[in-house]
XYZ file of C-alpha atoms in Angstrom:
650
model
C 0.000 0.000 0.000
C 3.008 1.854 0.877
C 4.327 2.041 -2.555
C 1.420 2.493 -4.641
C 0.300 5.145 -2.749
C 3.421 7.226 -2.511
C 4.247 6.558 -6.162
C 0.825 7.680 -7.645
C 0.937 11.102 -6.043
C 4.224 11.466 -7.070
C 3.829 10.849 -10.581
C 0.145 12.400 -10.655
C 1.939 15.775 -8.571
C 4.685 15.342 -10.963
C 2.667 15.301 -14.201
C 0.527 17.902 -12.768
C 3.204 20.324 -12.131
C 4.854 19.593 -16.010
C 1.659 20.070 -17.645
C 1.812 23.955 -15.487
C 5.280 24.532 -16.263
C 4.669 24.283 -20.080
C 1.132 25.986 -19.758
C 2.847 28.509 -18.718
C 6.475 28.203 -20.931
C 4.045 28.206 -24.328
C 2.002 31.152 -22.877
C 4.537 32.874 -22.405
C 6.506 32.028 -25.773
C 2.941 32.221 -27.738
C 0.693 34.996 -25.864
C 2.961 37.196 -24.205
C 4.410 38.998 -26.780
C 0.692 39.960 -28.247
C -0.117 40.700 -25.102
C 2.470 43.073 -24.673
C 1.810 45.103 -27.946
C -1.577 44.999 -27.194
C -1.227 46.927 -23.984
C 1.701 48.897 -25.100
C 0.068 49.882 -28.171
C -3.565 50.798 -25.670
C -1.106 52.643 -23.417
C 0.716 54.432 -26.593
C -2.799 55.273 -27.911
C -3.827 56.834 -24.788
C -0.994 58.875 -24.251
C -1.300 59.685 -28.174
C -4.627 61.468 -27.658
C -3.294 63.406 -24.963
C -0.623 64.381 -26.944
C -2.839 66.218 -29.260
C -4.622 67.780 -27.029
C -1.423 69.196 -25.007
C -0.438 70.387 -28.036
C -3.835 72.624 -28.883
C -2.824 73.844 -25.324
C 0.443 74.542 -25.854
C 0.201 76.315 -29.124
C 1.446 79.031 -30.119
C 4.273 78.480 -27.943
C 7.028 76.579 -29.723
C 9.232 75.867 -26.738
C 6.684 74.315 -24.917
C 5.523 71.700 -27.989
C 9.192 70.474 -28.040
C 9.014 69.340 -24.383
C 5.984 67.540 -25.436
C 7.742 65.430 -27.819
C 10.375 65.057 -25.463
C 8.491 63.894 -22.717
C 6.509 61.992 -24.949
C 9.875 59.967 -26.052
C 10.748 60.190 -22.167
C 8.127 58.530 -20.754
C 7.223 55.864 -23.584
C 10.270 55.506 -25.801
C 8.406 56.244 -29.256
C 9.305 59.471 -31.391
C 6.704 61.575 -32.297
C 6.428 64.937 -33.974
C 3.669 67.004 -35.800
C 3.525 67.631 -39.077
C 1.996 70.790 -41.187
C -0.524 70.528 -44.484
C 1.943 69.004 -46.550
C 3.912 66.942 -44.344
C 6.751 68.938 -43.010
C 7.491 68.878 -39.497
C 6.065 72.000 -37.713
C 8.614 74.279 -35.768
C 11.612 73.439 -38.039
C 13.000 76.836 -38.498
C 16.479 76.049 -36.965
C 17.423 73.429 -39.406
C 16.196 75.408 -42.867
C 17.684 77.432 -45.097
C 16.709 81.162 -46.654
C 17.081 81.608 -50.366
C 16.295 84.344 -52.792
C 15.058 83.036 -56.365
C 16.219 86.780 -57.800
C 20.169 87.354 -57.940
C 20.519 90.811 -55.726
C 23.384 92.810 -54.831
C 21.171 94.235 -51.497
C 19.636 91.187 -49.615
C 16.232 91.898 -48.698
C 15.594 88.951 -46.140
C 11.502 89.672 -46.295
C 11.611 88.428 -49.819
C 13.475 85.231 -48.493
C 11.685 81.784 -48.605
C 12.358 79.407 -45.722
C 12.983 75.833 -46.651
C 13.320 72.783 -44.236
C 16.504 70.951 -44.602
C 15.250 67.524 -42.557
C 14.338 65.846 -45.501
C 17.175 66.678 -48.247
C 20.246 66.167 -45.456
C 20.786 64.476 -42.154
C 22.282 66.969 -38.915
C 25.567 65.204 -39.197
C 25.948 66.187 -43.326
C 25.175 69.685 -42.341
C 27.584 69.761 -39.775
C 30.172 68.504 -42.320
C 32.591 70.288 -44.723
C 30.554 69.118 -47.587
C 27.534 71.520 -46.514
C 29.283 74.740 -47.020
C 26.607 77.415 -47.922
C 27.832 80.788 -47.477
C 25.196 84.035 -47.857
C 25.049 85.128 -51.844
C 26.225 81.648 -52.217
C 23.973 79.865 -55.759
C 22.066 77.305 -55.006
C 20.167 75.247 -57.772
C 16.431 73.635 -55.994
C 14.696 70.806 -58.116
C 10.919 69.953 -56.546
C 7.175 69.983 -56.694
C 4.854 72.997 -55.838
C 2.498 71.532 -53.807
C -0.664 73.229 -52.379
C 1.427 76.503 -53.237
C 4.568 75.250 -51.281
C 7.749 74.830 -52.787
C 9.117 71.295 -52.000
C 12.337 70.322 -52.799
C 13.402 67.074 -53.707
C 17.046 68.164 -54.347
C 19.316 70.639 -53.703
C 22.896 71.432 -54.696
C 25.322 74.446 -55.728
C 24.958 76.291 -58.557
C 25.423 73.602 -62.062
C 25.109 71.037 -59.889
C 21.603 69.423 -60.993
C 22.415 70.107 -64.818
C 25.369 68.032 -64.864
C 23.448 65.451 -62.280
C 21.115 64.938 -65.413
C 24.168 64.913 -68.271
C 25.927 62.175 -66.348
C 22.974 60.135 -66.036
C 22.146 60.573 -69.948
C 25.302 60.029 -70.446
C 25.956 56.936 -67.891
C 28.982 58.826 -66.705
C 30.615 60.212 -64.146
C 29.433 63.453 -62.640
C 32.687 65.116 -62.489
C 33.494 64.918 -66.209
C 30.787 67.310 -66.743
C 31.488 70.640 -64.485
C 34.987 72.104 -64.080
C 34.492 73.295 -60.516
C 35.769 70.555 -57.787
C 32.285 71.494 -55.601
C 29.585 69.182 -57.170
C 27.914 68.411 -54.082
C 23.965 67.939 -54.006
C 21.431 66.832 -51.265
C 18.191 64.907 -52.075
C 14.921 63.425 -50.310
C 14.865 59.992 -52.597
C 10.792 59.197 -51.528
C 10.005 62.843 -53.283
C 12.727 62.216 -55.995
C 11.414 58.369 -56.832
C 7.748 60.074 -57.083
C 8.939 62.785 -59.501
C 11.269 59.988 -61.790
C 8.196 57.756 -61.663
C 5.960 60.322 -62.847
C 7.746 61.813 -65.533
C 8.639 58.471 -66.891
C 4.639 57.212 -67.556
C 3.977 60.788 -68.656
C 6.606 61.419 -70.983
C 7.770 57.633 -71.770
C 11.261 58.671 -72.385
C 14.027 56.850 -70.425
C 15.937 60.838 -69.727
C 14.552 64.142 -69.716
C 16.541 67.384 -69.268
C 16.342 70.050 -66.328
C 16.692 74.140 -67.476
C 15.974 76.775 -64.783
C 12.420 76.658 -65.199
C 11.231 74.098 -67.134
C 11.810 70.514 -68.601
C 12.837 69.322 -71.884
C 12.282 65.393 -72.628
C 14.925 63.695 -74.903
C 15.564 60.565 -77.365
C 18.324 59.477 -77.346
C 21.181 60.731 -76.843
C 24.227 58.867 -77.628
C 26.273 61.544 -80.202
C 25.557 64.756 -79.349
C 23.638 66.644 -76.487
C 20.603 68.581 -78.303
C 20.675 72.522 -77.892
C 19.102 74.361 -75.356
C 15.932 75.136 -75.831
C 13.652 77.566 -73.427
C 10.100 76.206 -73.291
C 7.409 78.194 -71.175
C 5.877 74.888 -70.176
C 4.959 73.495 -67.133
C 4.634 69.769 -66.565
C 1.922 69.074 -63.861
C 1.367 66.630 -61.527
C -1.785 65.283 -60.037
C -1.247 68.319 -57.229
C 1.441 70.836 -58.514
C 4.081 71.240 -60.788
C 7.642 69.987 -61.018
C 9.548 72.499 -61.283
C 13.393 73.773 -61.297
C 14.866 76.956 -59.538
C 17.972 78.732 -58.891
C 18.392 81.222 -56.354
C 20.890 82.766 -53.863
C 21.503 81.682 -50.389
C 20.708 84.315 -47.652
C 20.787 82.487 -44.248
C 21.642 78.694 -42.822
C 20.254 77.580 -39.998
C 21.466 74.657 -38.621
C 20.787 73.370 -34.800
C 23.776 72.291 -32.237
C 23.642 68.655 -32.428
C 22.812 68.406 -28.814
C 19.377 70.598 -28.760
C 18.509 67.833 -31.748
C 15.382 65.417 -30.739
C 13.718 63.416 -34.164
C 16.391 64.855 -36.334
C 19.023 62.256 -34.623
C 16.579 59.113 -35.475
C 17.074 58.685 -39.434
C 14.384 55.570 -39.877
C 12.099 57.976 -38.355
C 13.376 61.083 -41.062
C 12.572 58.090 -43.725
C 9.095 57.478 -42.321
C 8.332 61.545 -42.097
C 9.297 61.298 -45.817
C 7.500 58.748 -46.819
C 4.375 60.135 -45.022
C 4.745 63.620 -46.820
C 5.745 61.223 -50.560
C 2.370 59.577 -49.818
C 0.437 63.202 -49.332
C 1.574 64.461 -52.614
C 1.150 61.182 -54.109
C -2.509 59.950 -53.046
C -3.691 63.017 -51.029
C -3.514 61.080 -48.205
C -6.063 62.026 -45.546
C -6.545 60.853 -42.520
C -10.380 61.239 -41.401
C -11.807 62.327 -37.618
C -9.696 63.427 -35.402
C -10.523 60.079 -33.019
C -9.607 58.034 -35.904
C -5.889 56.147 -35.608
C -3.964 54.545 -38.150
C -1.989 51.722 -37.344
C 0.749 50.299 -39.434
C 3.620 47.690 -39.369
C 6.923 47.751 -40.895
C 10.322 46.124 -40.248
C 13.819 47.228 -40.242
C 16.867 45.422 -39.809
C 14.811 42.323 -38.492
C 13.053 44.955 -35.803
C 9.124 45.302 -35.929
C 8.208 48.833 -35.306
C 4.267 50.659 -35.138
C 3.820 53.698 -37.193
C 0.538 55.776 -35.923
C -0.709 58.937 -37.278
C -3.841 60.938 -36.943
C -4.744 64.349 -37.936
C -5.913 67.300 -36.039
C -6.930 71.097 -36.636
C -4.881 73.661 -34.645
C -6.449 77.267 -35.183
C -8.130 75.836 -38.390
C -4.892 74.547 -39.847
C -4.874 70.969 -40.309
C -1.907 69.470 -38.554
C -0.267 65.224 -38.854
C 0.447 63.701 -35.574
C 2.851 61.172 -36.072
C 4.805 58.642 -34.006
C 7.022 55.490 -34.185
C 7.542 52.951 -31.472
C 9.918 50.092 -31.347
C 9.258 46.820 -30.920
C 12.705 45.638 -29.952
C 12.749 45.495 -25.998
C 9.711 42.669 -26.083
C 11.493 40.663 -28.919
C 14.597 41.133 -26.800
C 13.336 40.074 -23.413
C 11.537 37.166 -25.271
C 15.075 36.129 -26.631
C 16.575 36.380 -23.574
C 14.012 34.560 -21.856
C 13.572 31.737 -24.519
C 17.355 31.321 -23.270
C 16.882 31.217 -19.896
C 14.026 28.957 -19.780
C 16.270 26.617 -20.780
C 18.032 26.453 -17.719
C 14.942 27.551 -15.609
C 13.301 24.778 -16.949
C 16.157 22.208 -16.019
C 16.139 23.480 -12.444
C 12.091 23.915 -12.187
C 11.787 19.970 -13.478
C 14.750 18.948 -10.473
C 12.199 21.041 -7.822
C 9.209 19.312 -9.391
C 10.613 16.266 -9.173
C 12.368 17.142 -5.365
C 8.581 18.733 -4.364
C 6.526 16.105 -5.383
C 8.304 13.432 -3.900
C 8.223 15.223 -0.779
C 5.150 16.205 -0.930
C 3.834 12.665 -1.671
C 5.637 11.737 1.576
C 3.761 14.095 3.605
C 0.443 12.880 2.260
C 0.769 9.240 2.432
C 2.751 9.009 5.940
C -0.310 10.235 8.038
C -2.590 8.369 5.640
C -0.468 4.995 6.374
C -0.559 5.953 9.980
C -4.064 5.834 9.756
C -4.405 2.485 8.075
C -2.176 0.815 10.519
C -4.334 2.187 13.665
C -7.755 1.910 12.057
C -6.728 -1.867 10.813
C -5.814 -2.567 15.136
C -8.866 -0.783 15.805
C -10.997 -3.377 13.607
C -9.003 -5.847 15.515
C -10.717 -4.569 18.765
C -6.938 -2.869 19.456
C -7.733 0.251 21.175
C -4.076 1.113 22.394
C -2.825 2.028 19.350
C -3.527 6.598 19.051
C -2.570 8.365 15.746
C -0.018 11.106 16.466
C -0.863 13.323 13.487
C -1.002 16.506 14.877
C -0.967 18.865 11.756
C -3.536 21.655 11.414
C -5.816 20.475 8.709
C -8.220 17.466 7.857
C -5.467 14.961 8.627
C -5.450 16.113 12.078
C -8.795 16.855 12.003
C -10.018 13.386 10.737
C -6.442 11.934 13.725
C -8.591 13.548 16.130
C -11.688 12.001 14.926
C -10.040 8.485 14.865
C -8.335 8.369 18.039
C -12.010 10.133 19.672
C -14.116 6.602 17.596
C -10.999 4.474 19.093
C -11.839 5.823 22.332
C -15.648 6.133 21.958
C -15.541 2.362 21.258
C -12.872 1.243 23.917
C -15.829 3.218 26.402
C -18.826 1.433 24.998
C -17.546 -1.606 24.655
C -15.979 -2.091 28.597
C -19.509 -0.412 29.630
C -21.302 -3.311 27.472
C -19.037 -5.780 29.374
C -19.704 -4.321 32.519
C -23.442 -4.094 31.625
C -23.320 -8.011 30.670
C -21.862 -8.823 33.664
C -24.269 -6.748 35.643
C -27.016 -8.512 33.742
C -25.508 -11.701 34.826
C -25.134 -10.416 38.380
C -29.080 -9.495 38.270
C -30.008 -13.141 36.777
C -28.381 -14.453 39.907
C -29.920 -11.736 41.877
C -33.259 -13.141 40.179
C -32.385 -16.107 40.777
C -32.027 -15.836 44.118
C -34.539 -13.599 44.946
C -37.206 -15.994 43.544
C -35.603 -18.650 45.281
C -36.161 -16.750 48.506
C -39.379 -15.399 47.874
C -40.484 -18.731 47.455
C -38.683 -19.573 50.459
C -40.048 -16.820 52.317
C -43.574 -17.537 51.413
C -43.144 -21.562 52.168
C -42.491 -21.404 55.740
C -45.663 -19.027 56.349
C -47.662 -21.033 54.160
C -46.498 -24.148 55.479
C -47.254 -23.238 59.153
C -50.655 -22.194 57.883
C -51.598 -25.194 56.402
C -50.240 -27.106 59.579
C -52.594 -24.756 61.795
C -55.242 -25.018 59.792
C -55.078 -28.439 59.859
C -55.080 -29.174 63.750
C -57.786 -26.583 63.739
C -59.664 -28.793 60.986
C -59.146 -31.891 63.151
C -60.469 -30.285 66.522
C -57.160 -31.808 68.319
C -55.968 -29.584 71.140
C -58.973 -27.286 71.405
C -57.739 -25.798 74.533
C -54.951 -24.221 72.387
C -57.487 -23.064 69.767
C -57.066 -19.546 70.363
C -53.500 -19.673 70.061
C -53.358 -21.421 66.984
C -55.707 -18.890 65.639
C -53.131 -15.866 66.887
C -50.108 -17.769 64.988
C -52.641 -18.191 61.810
C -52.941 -14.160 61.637
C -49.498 -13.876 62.506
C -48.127 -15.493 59.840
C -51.010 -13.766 56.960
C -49.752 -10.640 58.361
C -45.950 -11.544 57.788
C -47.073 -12.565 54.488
C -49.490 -9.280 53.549
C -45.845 -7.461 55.120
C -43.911 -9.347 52.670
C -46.152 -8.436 49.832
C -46.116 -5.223 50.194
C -42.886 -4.561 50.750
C -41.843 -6.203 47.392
C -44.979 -4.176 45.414
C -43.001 -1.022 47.155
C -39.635 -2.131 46.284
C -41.081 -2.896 42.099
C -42.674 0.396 42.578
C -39.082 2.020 42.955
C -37.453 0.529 40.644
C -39.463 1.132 37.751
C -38.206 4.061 37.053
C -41.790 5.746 37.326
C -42.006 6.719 40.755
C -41.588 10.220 41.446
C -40.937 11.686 45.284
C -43.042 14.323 46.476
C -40.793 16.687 48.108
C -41.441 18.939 51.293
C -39.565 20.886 54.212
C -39.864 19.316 57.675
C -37.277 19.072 60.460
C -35.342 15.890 60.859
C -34.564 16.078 64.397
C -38.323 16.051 65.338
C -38.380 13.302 62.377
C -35.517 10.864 64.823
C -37.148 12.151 68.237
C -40.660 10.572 66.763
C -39.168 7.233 65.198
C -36.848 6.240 68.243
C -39.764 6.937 70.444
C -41.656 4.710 68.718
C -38.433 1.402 69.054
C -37.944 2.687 72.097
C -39.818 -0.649 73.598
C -37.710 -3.032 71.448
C -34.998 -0.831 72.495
C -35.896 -1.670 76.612
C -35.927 -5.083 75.898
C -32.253 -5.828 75.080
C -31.395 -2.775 77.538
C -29.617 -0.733 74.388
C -28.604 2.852 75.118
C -29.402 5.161 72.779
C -27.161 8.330 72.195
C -28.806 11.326 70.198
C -25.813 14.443 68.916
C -28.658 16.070 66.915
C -28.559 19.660 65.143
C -31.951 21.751 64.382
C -31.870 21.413 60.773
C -34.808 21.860 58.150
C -34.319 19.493 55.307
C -35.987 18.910 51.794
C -37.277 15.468 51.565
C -40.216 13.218 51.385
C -40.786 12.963 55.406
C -42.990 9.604 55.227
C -40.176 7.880 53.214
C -37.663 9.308 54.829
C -39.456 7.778 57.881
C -39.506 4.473 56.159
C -35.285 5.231 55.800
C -34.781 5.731 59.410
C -36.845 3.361 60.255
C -35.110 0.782 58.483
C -31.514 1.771 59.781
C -32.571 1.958 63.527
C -34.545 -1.478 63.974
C -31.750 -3.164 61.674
C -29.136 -1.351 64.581
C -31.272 -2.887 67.294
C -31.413 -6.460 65.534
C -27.578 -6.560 65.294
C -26.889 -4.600 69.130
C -25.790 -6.910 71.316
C -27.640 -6.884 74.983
C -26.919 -3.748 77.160
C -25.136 -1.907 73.909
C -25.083 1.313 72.402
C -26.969 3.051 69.490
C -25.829 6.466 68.429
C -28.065 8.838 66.339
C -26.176 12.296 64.724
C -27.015 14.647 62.278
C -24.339 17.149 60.862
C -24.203 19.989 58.418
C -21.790 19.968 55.655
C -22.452 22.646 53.197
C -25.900 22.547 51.515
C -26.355 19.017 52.839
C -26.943 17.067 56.114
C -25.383 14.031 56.977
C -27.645 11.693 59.214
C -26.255 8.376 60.706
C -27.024 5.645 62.346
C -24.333 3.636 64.852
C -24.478 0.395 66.720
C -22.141 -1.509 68.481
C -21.264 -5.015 67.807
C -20.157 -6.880 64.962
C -18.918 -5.682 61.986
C -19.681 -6.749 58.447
C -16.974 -8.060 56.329
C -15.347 -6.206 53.307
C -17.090 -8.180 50.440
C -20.144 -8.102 51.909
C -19.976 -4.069 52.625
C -21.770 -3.436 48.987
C -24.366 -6.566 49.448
C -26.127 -5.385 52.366
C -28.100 -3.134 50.048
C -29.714 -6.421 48.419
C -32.871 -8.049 48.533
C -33.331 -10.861 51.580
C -29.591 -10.577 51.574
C -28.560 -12.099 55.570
C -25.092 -11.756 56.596
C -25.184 -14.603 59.127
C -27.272 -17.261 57.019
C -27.490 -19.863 60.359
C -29.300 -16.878 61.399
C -32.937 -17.280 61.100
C -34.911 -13.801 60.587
C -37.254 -12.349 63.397
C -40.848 -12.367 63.104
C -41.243 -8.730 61.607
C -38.642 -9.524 59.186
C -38.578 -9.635 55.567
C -35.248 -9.415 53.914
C -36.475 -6.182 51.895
C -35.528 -3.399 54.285
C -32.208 -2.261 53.672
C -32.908 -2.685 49.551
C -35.952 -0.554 49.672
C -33.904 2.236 51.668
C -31.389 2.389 48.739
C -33.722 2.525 45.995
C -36.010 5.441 48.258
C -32.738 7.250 48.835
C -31.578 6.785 45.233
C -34.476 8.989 44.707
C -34.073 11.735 46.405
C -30.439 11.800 44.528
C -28.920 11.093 47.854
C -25.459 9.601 48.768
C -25.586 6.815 51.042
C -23.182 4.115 52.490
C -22.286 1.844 54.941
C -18.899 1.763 57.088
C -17.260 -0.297 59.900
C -16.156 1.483 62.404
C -14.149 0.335 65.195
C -16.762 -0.496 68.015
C -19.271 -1.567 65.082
C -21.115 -0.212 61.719
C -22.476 2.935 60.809
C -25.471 3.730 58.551
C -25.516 7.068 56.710
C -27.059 9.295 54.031
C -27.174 13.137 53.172
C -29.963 15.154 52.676
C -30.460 18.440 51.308
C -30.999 21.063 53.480
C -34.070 23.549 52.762
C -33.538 27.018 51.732
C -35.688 29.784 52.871
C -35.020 32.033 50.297
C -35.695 29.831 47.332
């Protein structure tokens, strides 16, 4: 039993605890990682609305909308920035450039137009050699107008976009085509791939020529370049025109590298270009300002969340934009993948360690149990569980050792109440046996009177025989009754009438009453009594004392003493009875209580009595609840019982 307990809990503990383990190893590889985008992307969402509305706020104050974005990148690690009509970021005067498109001696810097630098060149070019713009410095520009707004898609230094577009008719070199060692040029490729692809479907040539202002498509070119021809033609896009410009340079601002926030992130620079490639190209519009848009994109094997949403500052419709990483979840999930490894190794040795010691905790009580209940059904009641633990082990130890005890009680009590009913078949027996006894020798002397009276022998002693004839009928109506009294007790039925009288005047009456039988064998009788009212049935009481003091005066020898007391002791009061002479022996203490029960059996019992006595004083004192006993003392035996002694108050 041993075994097969002990090794199905283990390996039902031990399965149990696997079957957790990867529960919880595949939720965690499988449901984790949506579970944190889903909650970073709620929280990112959130904090997105807020965003928008800080910024309403905050506007027009410029200083105060940068240290939203950068407590925006602060507390949630995504970049985010706002965006104007057309898609450039808002607020980007310190990385722009001024520029004249009329060549002027006198600069007149209220004629200048302002354009953003973020998308054509990244804040480390700038801060280069290469990026050398000096005021009255050319500059060639090659964009789209778009909703009125110049947008360049390249810039560069004066002949620097011709021979961009000779080399690549040309498939040469750039350098072969300009004498001057500065050929340097800047360009936003989304804006610059949307202006190639749409001059190549509307023009279906494979090259097509730049000249200040307009554009002059080509065949091919392999001999000779074709003259220069001025064209006052525009070619137009879906939205605005492509255009070329030249200009002068009239102010660079650039920002110190450490004041920079977005500018430093280049995929994000990518995405604000694509977002402002996909305005010009679709008219993309985003619709309520509640409304999000999600998207997905990868780069370099890292998944990243692009959101925008639009909103209308001062009745200028503004981009929100933002870009979030998704590279600290894939790395934790690496790094835990990893670890579980090892995790896993150690959890399986504690499973294994745990389960095995847990299966020893169960089954040792449980064994402990078998072993005690098995004695138990063996009629073993020495054996106790010792399982002491605070729970339904211990609880159901208890309950074992209480049944083990329970039945140890009622089984010694059903002995004892088998030999008791043994004890009272005897007592039957014997009690018939003298009751039949008892009722012979009456009977018999009866029927021997009546017979001499029948005969008419002796009729000088007629009257005497007569007086022994209603003798012994009276002994025999004395017997009778006294056993009817004695059933009547001990059928359980009986119930004393109780009442307050004093038991001194109770003893004065009944010894005045023996006090004849008393003169006859010259007994003294001593009286130590106290005024005392008890509660009690007085007649049976009576019938008690009674009892005690003609059984003293049978058993006084001649010229002896008989000692009445009463004493208080508490709520009770102790009567007794004393008489010299002999005592009664040990083992026969307990039997004088019994019916026709005689000590001295060559004694032969007196003409008034009947054996019943001292057996219907028990059952009349049992009663009234009352302890009684009997004691040798050293001059003879002593009678008592207690009594309860009346109180007034109640």
């Amino acid at each position: 039993m041993r075994s097969r307990i002990v090794i199905k809990l283990f390996t039902l503990t031990t399965l149990l605890c696997i079957f957790i383990l990867a529960t919880v190893f595949i939720g965690h590889a499988v449901i984790f990682k949506h579970y944190y985008v889903y909650q970073k992307m709620e929280e990112i969402q959130t904090a997105f609305h807020q965003y928008g509305e800080d910024y309403k706020r905050a506007n027009p104050d410029k200083d105060a909308q940068r240290k939203l974005e950068e407590d925006f990148y602060q507390k949630h690690s995504t970049w985010i920035t706002t965006l104007d009509g057309i898609g450039n970021p808002k607020n980007a005067e310190d990385f722009s450039i001024d520029i004249l498109y009329e060549w002027s001696e006198t600069v007149d810097e209220s004629l200048a137009i302002n354009i953003p630098l973020h998308y054509l060149i990244s804040l480390e070019d700038a801060l280069s050699e290469d990026f050398n713009f000096q005021e009255y410095d050319g500059i060639e520009l090659f964009g789209i107008n778009y909703n009125k707004t110049f947008l360049p898609s390249l810039i560069g230094y004066s002949g620097t976009i011709e021979a961009i577009q000779l080399a690549k008719l040309y498939s040469t070199e750039l350098k072969y085509f300009d004498a001057r060692e500065n050929l340097s040029y800047w360009e936003n490729d989304y804006l610059k791939n949307f202006m190639d692809e749409f001059l190549s479907e509307q023009y279906e040539y494979d090259h097509y020529l730049l000249y200040e202002d307009e554009f002059v498509p080509t065949e091919s070119m392999e001999d000779e370049v074709l003259p220069i021809e001025r064209r006052e033609r525009e070619v137009d896009s879906k939205d605005g025109d492509i255009i070329f410009k030249e200009g002068m340079v009239v102010n660079v601002h650039i920002p110190n590298q450490n004041d920079v926030s977005i500018m430093n992130n280049t995929l994000f620079l990518n995405k604000m270009k694509e977002f402002q490639a996909s305005l010009i190209e679709e008219g993309y519009l985003i619709g309520n300002e509640s409304e999000v848009q999600i998207s997905d994109f990868n780069h370099n094997d890292i998944q990243y969340k692009l959101i925008s949403k639009s909103i209308t500052v001062n009745d200028e419709p503004l981009y929100l934009l933002a870009m979030t990483s998704l590279q600290p979840v894939d790395e934790a999930m690496q790094i835990v993948q990893d670890y579980y490894v090892y995790l896993i190794i150690l959890v399986m040795l504690l499973v294994i360690i745990a389960s095995f010691y847990y299966s020893k905790i169960i089954t040792t009580p449980l064994i402990k149990l078998n072993e005690t209940t098995k004695k138990i059904a063996h009629l073993d009641f020495t054996e106790r569980v010792e399982v002491k633990s605070k729970d339904e082990l211990g609880t159901l130890s208890k309950n074992i050792n209480v049944l083990s005890n329970t039945l140890h009680k009622h089984i010694n009590q059903l002995q004892d109440d088998i030999e008791k009913e043994k004890q009272l078949e005897n007592t039957r027996k014997e009690f018939i046996s003298g009751v039949s006894h008892e009722l012979k020798t009456p009977l018999s002397i009866m029927k021997s009177t009546i017979s001499i009276l029948k005969d008419d022998v002796a009729k000088h002693k007629k009257d005497y025989y007569f007086q022994a004839l209603e003798q012994e009928v009276e002994k025999m109506n004395r017997l009778i009754i006294d056993m009817l009294d004695l059933a009547k007790y001990e059928s359980g039925t009986y119930q004393m009438e109780m009442e307050p009288f004093f038991i001194n005047e109770l003893i004065e009456r009944i010894s005045a009453s023996l006090n004849y039988e008393m003169n006859q064998k010259e007994i003294q009788l001593g009286k130590e009594l106290l005024t005392l009212e008890v509660m009690a049935n007085e007649y049976r009481i009576e019938q008690v004392l009674t009892n005690f003091l003609t059984n003293a005066i049978r058993h006084t020898d001649n010229k002896g003493k008989i000692t009445i007391s009463t004493s208080a002791e508490g709520p009770l009061v102790k009567v007794s009875v004393e008489n010299t002479g002999d005592s009664i022996k040990d083992e026969q203490l307990k039997k004088v209580w019994d019916r026709f029960y005689r000590g001295d059996l060559s004694r032969e019992r007196s003409q008034n009595e009947t054996g019943l006595g001292l057996a219907i004083s028990r059952n009349i004192l049992e009663l009234h609840h009352s302890q009684y006993g009997v004691e040798n003392t050293k001059t003879g035996v002593r009678f008592y019982f207690y009594l309860q002694v009346h109180n007034k108050k109640s």
